[in-house]
Every structure is written in C-alpha cells, then in structure tokens.
mmCIF file of C-alpha atoms and ligand atoms in Angstrom:
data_model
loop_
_atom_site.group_PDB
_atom_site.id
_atom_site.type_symbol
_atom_site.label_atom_id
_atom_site.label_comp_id
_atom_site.label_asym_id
_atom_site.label_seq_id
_atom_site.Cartn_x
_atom_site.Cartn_y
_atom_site.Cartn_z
ATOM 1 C CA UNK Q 164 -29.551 56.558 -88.989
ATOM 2 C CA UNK Q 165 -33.343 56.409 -88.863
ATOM 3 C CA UNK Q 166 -35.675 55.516 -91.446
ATOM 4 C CA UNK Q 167 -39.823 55.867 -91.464
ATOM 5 C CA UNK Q 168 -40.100 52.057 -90.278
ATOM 6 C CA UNK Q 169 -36.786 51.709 -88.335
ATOM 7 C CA UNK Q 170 -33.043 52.560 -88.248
ATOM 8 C CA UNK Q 171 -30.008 50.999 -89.889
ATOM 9 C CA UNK Q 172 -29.195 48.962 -87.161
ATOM 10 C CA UNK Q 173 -32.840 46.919 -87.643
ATOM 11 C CA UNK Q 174 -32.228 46.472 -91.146
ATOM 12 C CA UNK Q 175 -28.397 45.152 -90.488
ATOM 13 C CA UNK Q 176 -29.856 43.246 -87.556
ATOM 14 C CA UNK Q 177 -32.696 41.695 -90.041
ATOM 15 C CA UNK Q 178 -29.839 40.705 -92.822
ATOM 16 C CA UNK Q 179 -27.544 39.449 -90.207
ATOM 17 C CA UNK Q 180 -30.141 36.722 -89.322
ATOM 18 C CA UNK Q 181 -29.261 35.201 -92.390
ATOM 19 C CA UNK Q 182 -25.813 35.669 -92.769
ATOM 20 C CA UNK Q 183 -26.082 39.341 -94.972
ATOM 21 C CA UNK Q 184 -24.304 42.243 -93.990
ATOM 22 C CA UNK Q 185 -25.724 45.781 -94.429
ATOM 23 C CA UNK Q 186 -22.753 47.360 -96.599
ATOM 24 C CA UNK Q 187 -23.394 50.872 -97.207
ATOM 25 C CA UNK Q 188 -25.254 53.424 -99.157
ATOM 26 C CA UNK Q 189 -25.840 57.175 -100.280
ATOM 27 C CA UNK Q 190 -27.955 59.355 -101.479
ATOM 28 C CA UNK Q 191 -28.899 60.161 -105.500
ATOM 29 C CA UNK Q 192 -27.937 63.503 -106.495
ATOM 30 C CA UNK Q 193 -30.862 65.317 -107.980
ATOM 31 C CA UNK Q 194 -29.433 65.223 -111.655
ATOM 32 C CA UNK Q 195 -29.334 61.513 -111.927
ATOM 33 C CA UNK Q 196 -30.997 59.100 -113.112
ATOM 34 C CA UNK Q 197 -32.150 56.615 -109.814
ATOM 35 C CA UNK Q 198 -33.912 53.333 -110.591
ATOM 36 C CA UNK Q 199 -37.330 53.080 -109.096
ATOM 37 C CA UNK Q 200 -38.361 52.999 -105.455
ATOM 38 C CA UNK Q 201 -41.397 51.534 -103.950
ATOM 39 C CA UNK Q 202 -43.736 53.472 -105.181
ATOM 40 C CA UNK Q 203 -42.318 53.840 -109.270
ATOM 41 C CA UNK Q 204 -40.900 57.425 -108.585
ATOM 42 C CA UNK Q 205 -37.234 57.759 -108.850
ATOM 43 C CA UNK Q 206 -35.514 56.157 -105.564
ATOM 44 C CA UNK Q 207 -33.709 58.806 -103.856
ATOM 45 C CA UNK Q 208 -31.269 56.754 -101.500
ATOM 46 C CA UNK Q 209 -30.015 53.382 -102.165
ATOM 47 C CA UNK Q 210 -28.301 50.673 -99.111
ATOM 48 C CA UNK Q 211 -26.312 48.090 -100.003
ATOM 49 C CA UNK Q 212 -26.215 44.318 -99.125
ATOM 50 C CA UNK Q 213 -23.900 41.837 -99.539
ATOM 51 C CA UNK Q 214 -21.813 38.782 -97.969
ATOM 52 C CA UNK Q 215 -18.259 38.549 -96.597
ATOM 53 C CA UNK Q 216 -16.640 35.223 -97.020
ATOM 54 C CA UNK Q 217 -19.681 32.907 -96.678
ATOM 55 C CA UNK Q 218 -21.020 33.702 -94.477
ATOM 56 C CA UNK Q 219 -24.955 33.208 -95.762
ATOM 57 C CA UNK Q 220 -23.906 29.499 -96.941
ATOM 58 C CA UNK Q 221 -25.384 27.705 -94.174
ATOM 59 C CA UNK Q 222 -28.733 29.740 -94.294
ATOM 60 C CA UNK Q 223 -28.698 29.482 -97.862
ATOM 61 C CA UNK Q 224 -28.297 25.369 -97.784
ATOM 62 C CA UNK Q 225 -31.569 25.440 -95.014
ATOM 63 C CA UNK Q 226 -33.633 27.093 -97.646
ATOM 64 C CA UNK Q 227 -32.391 25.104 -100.593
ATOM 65 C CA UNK Q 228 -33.230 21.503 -99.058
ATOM 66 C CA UNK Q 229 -36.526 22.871 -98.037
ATOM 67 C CA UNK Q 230 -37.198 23.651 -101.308
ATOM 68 C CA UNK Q 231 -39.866 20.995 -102.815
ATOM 69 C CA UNK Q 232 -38.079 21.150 -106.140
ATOM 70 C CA UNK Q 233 -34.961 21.744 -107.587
ATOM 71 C CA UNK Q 234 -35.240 26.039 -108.792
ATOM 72 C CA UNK Q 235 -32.903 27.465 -111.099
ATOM 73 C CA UNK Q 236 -30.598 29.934 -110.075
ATOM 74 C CA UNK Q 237 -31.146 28.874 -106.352
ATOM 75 C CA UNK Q 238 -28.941 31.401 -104.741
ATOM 76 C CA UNK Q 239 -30.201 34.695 -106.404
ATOM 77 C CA UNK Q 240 -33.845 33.297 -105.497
ATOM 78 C CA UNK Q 241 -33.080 32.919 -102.042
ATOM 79 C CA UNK Q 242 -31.273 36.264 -101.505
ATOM 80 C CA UNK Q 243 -34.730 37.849 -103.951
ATOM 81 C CA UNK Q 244 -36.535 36.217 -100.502
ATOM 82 C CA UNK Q 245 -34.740 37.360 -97.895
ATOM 83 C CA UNK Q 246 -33.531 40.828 -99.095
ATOM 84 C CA UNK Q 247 -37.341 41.176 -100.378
ATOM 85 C CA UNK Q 248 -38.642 40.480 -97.223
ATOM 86 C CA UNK Q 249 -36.465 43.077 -95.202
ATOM 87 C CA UNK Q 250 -37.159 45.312 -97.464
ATOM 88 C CA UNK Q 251 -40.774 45.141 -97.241
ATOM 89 C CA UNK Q 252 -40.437 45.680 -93.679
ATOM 90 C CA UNK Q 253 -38.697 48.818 -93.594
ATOM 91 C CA UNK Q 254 -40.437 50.708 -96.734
ATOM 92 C CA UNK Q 255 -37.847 49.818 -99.505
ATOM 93 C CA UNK Q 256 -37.672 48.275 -102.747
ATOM 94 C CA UNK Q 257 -35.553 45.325 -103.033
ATOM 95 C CA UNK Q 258 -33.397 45.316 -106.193
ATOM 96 C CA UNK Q 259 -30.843 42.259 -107.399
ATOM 97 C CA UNK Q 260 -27.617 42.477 -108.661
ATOM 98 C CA UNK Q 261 -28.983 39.585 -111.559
ATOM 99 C CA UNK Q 262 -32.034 42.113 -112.306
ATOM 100 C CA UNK Q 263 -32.138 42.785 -116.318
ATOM 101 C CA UNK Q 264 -31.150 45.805 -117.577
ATOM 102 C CA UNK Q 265 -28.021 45.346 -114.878
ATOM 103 C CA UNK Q 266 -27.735 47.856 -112.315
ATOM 104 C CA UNK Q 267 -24.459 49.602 -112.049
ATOM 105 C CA UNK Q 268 -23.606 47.507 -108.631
ATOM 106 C CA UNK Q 269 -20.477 48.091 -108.669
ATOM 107 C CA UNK Q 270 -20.339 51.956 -109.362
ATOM 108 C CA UNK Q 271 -22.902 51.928 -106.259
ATOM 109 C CA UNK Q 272 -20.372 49.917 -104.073
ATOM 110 C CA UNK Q 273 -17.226 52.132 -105.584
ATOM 111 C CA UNK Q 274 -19.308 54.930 -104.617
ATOM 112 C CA UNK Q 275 -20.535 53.781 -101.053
ATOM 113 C CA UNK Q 276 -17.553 51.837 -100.037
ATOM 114 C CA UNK Q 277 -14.721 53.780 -101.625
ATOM 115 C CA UNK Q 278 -13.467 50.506 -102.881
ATOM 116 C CA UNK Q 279 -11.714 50.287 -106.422
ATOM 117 C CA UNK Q 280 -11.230 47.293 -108.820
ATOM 118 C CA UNK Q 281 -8.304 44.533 -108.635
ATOM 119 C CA UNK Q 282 -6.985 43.807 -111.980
ATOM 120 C CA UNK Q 283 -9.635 40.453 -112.025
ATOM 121 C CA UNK Q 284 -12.602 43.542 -111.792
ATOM 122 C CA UNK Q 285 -13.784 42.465 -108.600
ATOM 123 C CA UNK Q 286 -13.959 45.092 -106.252
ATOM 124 C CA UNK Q 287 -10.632 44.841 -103.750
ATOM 125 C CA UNK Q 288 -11.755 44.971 -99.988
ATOM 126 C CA UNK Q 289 -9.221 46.131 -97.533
ATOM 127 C CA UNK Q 290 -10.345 43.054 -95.222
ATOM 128 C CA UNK Q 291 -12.348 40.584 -97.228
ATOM 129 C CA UNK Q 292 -9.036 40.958 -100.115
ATOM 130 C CA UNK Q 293 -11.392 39.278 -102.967
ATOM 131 C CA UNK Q 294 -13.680 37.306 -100.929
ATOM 132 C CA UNK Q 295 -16.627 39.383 -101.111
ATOM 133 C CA UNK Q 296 -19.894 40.297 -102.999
ATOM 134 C CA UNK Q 297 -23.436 42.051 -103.286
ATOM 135 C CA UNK Q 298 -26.471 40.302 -103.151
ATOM 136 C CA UNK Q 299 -29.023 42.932 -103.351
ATOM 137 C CA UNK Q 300 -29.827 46.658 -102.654
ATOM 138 C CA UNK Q 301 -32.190 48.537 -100.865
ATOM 139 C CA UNK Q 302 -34.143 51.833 -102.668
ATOM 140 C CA UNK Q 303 -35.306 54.416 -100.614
ATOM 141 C CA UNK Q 304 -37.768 57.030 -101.378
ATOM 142 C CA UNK Q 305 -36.725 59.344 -98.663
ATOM 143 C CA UNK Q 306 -33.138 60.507 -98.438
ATOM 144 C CA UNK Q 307 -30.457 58.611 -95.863
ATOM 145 C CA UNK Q 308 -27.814 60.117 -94.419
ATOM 146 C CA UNK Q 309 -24.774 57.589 -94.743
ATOM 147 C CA UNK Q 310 -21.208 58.816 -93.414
ATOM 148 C CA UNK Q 311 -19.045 59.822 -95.779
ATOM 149 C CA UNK Q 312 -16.865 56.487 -96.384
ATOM 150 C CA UNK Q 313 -13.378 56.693 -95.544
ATOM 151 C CA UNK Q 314 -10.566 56.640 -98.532
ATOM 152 C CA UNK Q 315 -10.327 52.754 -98.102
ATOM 153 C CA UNK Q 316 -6.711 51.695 -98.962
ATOM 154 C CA UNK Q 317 -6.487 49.930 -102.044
ATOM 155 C CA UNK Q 318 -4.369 46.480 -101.424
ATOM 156 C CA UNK Q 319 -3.563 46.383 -104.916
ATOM 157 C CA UNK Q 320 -1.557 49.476 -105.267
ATOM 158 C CA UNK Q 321 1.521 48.074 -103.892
ATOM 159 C CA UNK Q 322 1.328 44.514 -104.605
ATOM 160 C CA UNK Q 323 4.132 44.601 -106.877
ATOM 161 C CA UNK Q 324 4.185 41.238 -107.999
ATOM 162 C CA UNK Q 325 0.497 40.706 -108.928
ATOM 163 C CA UNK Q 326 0.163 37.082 -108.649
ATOM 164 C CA UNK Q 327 -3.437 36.998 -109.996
ATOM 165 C CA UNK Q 328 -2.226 38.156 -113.274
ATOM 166 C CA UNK Q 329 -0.051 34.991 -113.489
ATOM 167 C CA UNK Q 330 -1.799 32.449 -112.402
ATOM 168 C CA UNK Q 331 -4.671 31.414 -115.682
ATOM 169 C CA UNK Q 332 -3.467 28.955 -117.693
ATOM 170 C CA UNK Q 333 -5.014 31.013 -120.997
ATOM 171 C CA UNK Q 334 -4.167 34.504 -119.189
ATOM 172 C CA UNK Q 335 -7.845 35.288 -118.957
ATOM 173 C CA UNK Q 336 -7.556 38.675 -117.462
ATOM 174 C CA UNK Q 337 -4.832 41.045 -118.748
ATOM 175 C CA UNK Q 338 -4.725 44.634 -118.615
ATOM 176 C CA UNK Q 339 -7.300 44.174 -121.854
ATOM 177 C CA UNK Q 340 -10.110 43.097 -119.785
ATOM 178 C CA UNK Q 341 -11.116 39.766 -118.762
ATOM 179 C CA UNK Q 342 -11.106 37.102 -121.902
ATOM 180 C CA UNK Q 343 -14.956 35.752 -121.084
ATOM 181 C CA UNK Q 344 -14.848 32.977 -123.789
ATOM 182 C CA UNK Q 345 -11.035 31.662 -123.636
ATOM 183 C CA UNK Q 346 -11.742 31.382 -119.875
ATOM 184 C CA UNK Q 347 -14.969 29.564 -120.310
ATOM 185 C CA UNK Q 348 -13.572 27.320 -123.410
ATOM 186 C CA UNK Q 349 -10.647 26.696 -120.714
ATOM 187 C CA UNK Q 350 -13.454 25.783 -117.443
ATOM 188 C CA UNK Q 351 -15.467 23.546 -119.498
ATOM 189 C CA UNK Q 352 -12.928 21.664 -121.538
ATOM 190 C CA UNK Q 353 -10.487 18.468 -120.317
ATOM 191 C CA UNK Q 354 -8.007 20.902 -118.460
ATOM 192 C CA UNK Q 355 -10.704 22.881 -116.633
ATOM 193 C CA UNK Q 356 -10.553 20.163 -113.384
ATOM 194 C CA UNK Q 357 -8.932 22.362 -111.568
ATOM 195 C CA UNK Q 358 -10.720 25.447 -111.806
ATOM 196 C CA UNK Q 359 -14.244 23.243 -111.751
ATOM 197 C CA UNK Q 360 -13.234 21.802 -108.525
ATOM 198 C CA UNK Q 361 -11.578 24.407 -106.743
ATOM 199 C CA UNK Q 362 -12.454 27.974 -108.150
ATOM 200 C CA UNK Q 363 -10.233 30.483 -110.352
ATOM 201 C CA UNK Q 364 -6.971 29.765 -110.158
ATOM 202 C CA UNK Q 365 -6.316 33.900 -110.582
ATOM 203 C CA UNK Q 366 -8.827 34.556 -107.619
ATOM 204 C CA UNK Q 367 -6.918 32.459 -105.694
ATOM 205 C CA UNK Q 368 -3.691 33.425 -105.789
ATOM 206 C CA UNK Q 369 -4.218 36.777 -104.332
ATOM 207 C CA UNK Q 370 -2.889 36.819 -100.713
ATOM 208 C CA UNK Q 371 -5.153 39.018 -98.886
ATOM 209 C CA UNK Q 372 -8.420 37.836 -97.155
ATOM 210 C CA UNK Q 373 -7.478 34.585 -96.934
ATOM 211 C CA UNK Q 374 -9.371 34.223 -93.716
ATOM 212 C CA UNK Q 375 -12.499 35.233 -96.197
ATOM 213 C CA UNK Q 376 -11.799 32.860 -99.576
ATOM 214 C CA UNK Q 377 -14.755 30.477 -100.244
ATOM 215 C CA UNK Q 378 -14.448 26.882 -99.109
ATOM 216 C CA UNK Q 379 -13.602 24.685 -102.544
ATOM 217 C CA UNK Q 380 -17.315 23.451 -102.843
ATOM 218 C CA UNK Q 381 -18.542 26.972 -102.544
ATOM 219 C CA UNK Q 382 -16.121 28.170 -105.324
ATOM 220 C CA UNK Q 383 -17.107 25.309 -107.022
ATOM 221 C CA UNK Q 384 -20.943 25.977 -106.670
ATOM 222 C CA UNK Q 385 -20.246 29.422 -107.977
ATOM 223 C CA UNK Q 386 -18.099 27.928 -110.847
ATOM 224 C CA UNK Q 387 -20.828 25.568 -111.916
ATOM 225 C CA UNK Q 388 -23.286 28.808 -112.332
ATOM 226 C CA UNK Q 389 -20.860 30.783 -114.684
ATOM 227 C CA UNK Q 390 -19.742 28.418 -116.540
ATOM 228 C CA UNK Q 391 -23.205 26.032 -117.136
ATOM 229 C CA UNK Q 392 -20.976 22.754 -115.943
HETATM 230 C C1 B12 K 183 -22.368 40.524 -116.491
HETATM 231 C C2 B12 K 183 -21.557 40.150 -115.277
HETATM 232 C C3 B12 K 183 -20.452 39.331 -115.489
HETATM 233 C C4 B12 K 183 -19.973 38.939 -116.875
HETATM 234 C C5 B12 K 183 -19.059 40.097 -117.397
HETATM 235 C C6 B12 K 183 -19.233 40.284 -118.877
HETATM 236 C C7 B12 K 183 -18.827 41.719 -119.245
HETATM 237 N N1 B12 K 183 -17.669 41.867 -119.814
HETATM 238 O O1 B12 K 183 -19.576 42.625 -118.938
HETATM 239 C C8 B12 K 183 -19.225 37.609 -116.592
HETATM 240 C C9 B12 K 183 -20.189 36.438 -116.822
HETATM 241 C C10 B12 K 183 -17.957 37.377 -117.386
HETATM 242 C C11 B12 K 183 -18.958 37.747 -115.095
HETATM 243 C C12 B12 K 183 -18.131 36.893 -114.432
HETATM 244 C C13 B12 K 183 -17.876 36.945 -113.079
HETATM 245 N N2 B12 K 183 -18.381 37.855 -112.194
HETATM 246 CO CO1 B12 K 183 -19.697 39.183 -112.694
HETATM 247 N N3 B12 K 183 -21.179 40.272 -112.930
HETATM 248 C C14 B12 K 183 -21.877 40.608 -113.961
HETATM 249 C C15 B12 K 183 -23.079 41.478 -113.530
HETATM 250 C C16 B12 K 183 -24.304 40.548 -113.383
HETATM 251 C C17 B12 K 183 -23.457 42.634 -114.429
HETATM 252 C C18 B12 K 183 -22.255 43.563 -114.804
HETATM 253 C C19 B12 K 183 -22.806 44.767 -115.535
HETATM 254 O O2 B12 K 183 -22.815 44.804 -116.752
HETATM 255 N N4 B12 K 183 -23.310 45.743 -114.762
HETATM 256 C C20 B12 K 183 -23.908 46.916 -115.319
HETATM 257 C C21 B12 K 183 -22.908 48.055 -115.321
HETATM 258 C C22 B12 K 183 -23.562 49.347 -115.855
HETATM 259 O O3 B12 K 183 -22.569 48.245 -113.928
HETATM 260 P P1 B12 K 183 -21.088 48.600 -113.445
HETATM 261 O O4 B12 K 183 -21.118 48.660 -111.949
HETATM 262 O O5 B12 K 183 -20.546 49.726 -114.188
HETATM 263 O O6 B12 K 183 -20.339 47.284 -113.950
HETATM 264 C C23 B12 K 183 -18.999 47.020 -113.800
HETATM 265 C C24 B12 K 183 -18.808 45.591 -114.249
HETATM 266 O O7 B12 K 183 -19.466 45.384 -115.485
HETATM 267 C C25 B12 K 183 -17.330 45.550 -114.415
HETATM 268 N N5 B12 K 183 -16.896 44.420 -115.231
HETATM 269 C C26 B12 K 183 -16.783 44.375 -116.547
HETATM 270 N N6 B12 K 183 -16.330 43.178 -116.928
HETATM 271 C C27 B12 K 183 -16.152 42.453 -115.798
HETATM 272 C C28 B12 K 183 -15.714 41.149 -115.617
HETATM 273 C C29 B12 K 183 -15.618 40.640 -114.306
HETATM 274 C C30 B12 K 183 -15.106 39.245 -114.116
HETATM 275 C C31 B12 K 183 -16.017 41.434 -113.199
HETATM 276 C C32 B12 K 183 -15.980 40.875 -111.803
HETATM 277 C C33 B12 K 183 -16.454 42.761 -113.408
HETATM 278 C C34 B12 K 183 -16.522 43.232 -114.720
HETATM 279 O O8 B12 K 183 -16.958 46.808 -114.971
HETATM 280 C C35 B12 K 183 -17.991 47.753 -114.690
HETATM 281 C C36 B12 K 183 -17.194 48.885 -114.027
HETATM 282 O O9 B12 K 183 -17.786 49.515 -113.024
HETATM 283 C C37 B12 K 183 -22.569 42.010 -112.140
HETATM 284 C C38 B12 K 183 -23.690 42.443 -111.184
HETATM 285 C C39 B12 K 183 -24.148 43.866 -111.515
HETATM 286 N N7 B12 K 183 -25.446 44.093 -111.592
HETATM 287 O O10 B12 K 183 -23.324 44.767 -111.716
HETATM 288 C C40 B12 K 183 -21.707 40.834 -111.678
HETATM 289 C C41 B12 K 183 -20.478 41.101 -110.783
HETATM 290 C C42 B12 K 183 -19.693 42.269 -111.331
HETATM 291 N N8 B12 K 183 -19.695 39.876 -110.963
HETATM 292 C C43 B12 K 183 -19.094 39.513 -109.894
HETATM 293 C C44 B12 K 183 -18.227 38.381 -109.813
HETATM 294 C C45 B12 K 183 -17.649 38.057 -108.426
HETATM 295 C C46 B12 K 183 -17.898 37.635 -110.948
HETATM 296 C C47 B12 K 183 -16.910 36.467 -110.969
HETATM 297 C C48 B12 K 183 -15.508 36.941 -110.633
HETATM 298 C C49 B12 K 183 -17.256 35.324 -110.016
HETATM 299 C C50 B12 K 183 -18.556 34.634 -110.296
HETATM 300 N N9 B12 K 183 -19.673 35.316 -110.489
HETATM 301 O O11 B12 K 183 -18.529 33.438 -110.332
HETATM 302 C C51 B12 K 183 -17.008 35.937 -112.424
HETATM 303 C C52 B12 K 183 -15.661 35.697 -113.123
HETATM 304 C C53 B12 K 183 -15.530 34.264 -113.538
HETATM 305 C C54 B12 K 183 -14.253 33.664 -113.068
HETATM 306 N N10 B12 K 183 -13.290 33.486 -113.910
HETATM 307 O O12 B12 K 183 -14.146 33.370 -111.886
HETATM 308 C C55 B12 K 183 -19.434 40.397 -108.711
HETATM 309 C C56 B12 K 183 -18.260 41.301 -108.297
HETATM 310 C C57 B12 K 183 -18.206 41.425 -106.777
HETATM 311 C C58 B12 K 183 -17.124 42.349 -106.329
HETATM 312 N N11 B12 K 183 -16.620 42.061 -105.146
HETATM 313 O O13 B12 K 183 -16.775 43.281 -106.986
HETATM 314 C C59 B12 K 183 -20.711 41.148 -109.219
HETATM 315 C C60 B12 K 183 -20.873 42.580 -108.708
HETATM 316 C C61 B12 K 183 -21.928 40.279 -108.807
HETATM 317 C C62 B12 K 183 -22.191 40.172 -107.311
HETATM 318 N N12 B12 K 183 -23.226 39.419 -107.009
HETATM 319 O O14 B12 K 183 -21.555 40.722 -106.453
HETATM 320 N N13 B12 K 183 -19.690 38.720 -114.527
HETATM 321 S S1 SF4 K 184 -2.887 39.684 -106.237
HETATM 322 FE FE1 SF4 K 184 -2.291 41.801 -105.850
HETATM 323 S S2 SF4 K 184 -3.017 42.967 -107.647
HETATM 324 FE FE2 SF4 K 184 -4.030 40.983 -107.661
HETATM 325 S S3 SF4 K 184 -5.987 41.315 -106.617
HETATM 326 FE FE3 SF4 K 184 -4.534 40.623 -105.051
HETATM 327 S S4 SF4 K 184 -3.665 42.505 -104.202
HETATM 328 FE FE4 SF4 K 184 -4.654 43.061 -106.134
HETATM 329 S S1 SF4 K 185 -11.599 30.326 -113.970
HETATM 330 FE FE1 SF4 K 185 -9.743 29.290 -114.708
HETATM 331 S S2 SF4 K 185 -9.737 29.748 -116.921
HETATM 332 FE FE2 SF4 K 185 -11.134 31.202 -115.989
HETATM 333 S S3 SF4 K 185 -9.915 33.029 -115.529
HETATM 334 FE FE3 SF4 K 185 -9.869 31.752 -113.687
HETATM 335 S S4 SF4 K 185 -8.039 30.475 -113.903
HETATM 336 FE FE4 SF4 K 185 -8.508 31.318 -115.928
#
C-alpha cells in the first residue's frame, strides 16, 4: 500500500519505534459523513493505531520523566506527540480517541478489524482476548486501499460460561450496559482496593490473551485515570 509520502510499511515502521502498531483502516464511502483531513475537506480514508498488551509502556515512561512538569492526562499527550508526528510525515491528520465530540473509534475498528464487542464493550481480539486498545487514527485525503479484513472469530461466542459477567462485586456490566456510577461508587469507596490496585476484576477474569493483560501497575495507572483516585 503506497501513500503520496510513503507506504504502510513506513508508517507501521514509524509507530513501531515507539511501541504502536499500525491496526488497520478503510476507505469512507461517498455518502458519509468523514471527519476532517489535513486540509479541512472531508477525510476520505482513515488508518488505525493502537497498542497490544503494553507494549508502548516503556516508551511512554521515557517521555513522562523527561517531562519538566507533571501534565495532565500524560498518556493521551504523549500518544497526541507521537501519532502527530507520524502523521505529519506521511500527509495525514492525526486524530485521538479522547478528541471532543468523540469519534466513533470503535465503529472504525469494528469496521477495519472485523472485531465485535465482549459483553464488558471492549472490542474482543482473537489474539490480544481484551488486552488491547486505540490510541489514535490517521485521516487521509486520498483514498487507501486496505484488504478486506478477514471474518475474525469472535472468542466470545462460545464461551459458555462468561466469567466476566460474574466477577464485579456490584455486577457493573449486565446485558443492560455497563453501570458507570455503581462501578465508580464501588472503585473509589473502602472495598475498591482491589480493583485500585490490580484493575477490573471483570476484565480480568476473561481467559483469553493472557499473554497480553496489563501488568497490575499498568491496570492500575489506567484505573487511577477513570476513576479520578
Ligand atoms: C466515553 C468513553 C467511556 C465511558 C463510557 C460512557 C458511555 N456509556 O458512553 C466510560 C468512562 C464509562 C468508559 C470506561 C472505560 N473505557 Co471507554 N471510552 C470512551 C470513549 C472516550 C468515547 C466513547 C464514545 O462515546 N464514542 C463515540 C461513539 C459515537 O463511538 P462508538 O464507536 O459508537 O462508541 C462505542 C462506545 O461508546 C461503546 N460503549 C458504550 N458504553 C461503553 C462502556 C465501555 C466500558 C466501553 C469499553 C465501551 C462502551 O458503544 C459504542 C458502540 O460502538 C472511547 C473512545 C472513542 N472515541 O470511542 C473509549 C473506549 C471505548 N474505552 C475503552 C476502554 C478500554 C474503557 C475501559 C474498559 C478501560 C479504561 N479506559 O480504563 C473503561 C471501563 C472502566 C472499567 N470498569 O474498567 C476503549 C475500548 C478499547 C477496545 N479494545 O475496544 C476505547 C475505545 C478507548 C481506547 N483508547 O481504546 N469509556
Ligand atoms: S469471558 Fe468470555 S464472554 Fe467474557 S469477554 Fe472473555 S471470552 Fe468474551
Ligand atoms: S472496576 Fe471493579 S467495580 Fe468497576 S466494573 Fe470492574 S470489577 Fe466492577
């Protein structure tokens, strides 16, 4: 795949240096509504970029102690860096998952990836089971041509059991959606140690891509940022 300044294996190359993974991508169909690219005209091909496992931790802790202060929300503004500066070099605009009004990530990533949602609502991978997410996109203003993906299996079809349904101690997610407020009452309050510490219990106790799952501090990093503790 070749764009005007370079091919898909450059910009996977560039992401790789710091731990990112080039995910996948497609093309806008002419009826729909793309964000902006580069230029403020309608984007007509979008690349995804994300992290397996983590993978970017290490380059992520270089750039946070070389930071001269302490920055809020350190991790989106070092994946705005990085994914802004690849994108500058190959003629994209670099968009951000955290960038208000949201952008429908993960219709994109359903869309790219053929991937569907677990019964948490993150997106099950067929290798990286849970342990996975996006950290930025890439709009083009010329079209790509991606290969179609393949019809990923979805891991959660026939895991009977469901273990991440069971696992909350206030049954946060349910088929009703996930329970944002009893979860964070739960996370903050005197019982919440364990999902401080070590990450949601749920998340955890799904069985696939356990070579992928977050190290505790990481989980608890993440923790700390949704839940303000
Ligand atoms: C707002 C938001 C939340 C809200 C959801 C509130 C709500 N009911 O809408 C809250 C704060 C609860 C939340 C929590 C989490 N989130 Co969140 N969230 C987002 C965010 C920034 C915007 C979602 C949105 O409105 N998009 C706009 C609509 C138009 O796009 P969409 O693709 O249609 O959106 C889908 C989601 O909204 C999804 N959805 C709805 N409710 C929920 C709740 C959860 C927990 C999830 C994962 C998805 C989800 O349904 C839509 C169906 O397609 C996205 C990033 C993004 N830009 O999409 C991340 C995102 C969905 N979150 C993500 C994750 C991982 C989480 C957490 C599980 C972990 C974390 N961040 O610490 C936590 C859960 C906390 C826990 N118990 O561990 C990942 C999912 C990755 C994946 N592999 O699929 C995303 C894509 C961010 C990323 N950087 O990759 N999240
Ligand atoms: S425990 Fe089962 S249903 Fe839940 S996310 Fe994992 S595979 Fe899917
Ligand atoms: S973080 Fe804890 S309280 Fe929140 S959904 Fe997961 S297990 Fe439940």
């Amino acid at each position: 795949m070749t764009f005007s300044r370079g091919t898909a294996e450059e910009i996977a190359a560039a992401l790789a240096a710091n731990g990112l993974i080039l995910r996948s991508g497609f093309t806008f169909g002419d009826d729909e509504m793309a964000p902006a690219g580069l230029s403020g005209f309608p984007a007509k091909s979008v690349l995804l970029v994300g992290q397996a496992g983590a993978a970017p931790w290490p380059y992520f802790q270089r750039w946070l102690e070389g930071q001269p202060r302490a920055i809020a929300n350190p991790l989106d503004s070092w994946a705005r860096e990085v994914i802004g500066a690849v994108a500058q070099g190959f003629g994209a605009r670099a968009v951000s998952p955290s960038d208000r009004p949201y952008l429908p990530f993960q219709q994109w990533a359903m869309r790219a990836e053929a991937l569907r949602p677990s019964p948490l609502g993150i997106l099950m991978h067929p290798q990286y089971g849970l342990w996975h997410a996006y950290r930025g996109a890439l709009l083009f203003e010329g079209e790509i041509s991606v290969p179609e993906p393949h019809a990923a299996i979805h891991l959660c079809d026939t895991c009977v059991e469901k273990p991440c349904l069971k696992s909350c101690p206030v049954d946060a997610y349910s088929v009703d959606g996930f329970a944002h407020q009893a979860c964070l009452a739960h996370v903050r309050g005197p019982r919440g140690e364990p999902c401080r510490s070590g990450g949601c219990l749920d998340r955890n106790a799904c069985p696939y891509g356990a070579e992928y799952r977050y190290p505790a501090d990481i989980q608890a990093f993440h923790m700390a940022a949704f839940a303000g503790v």
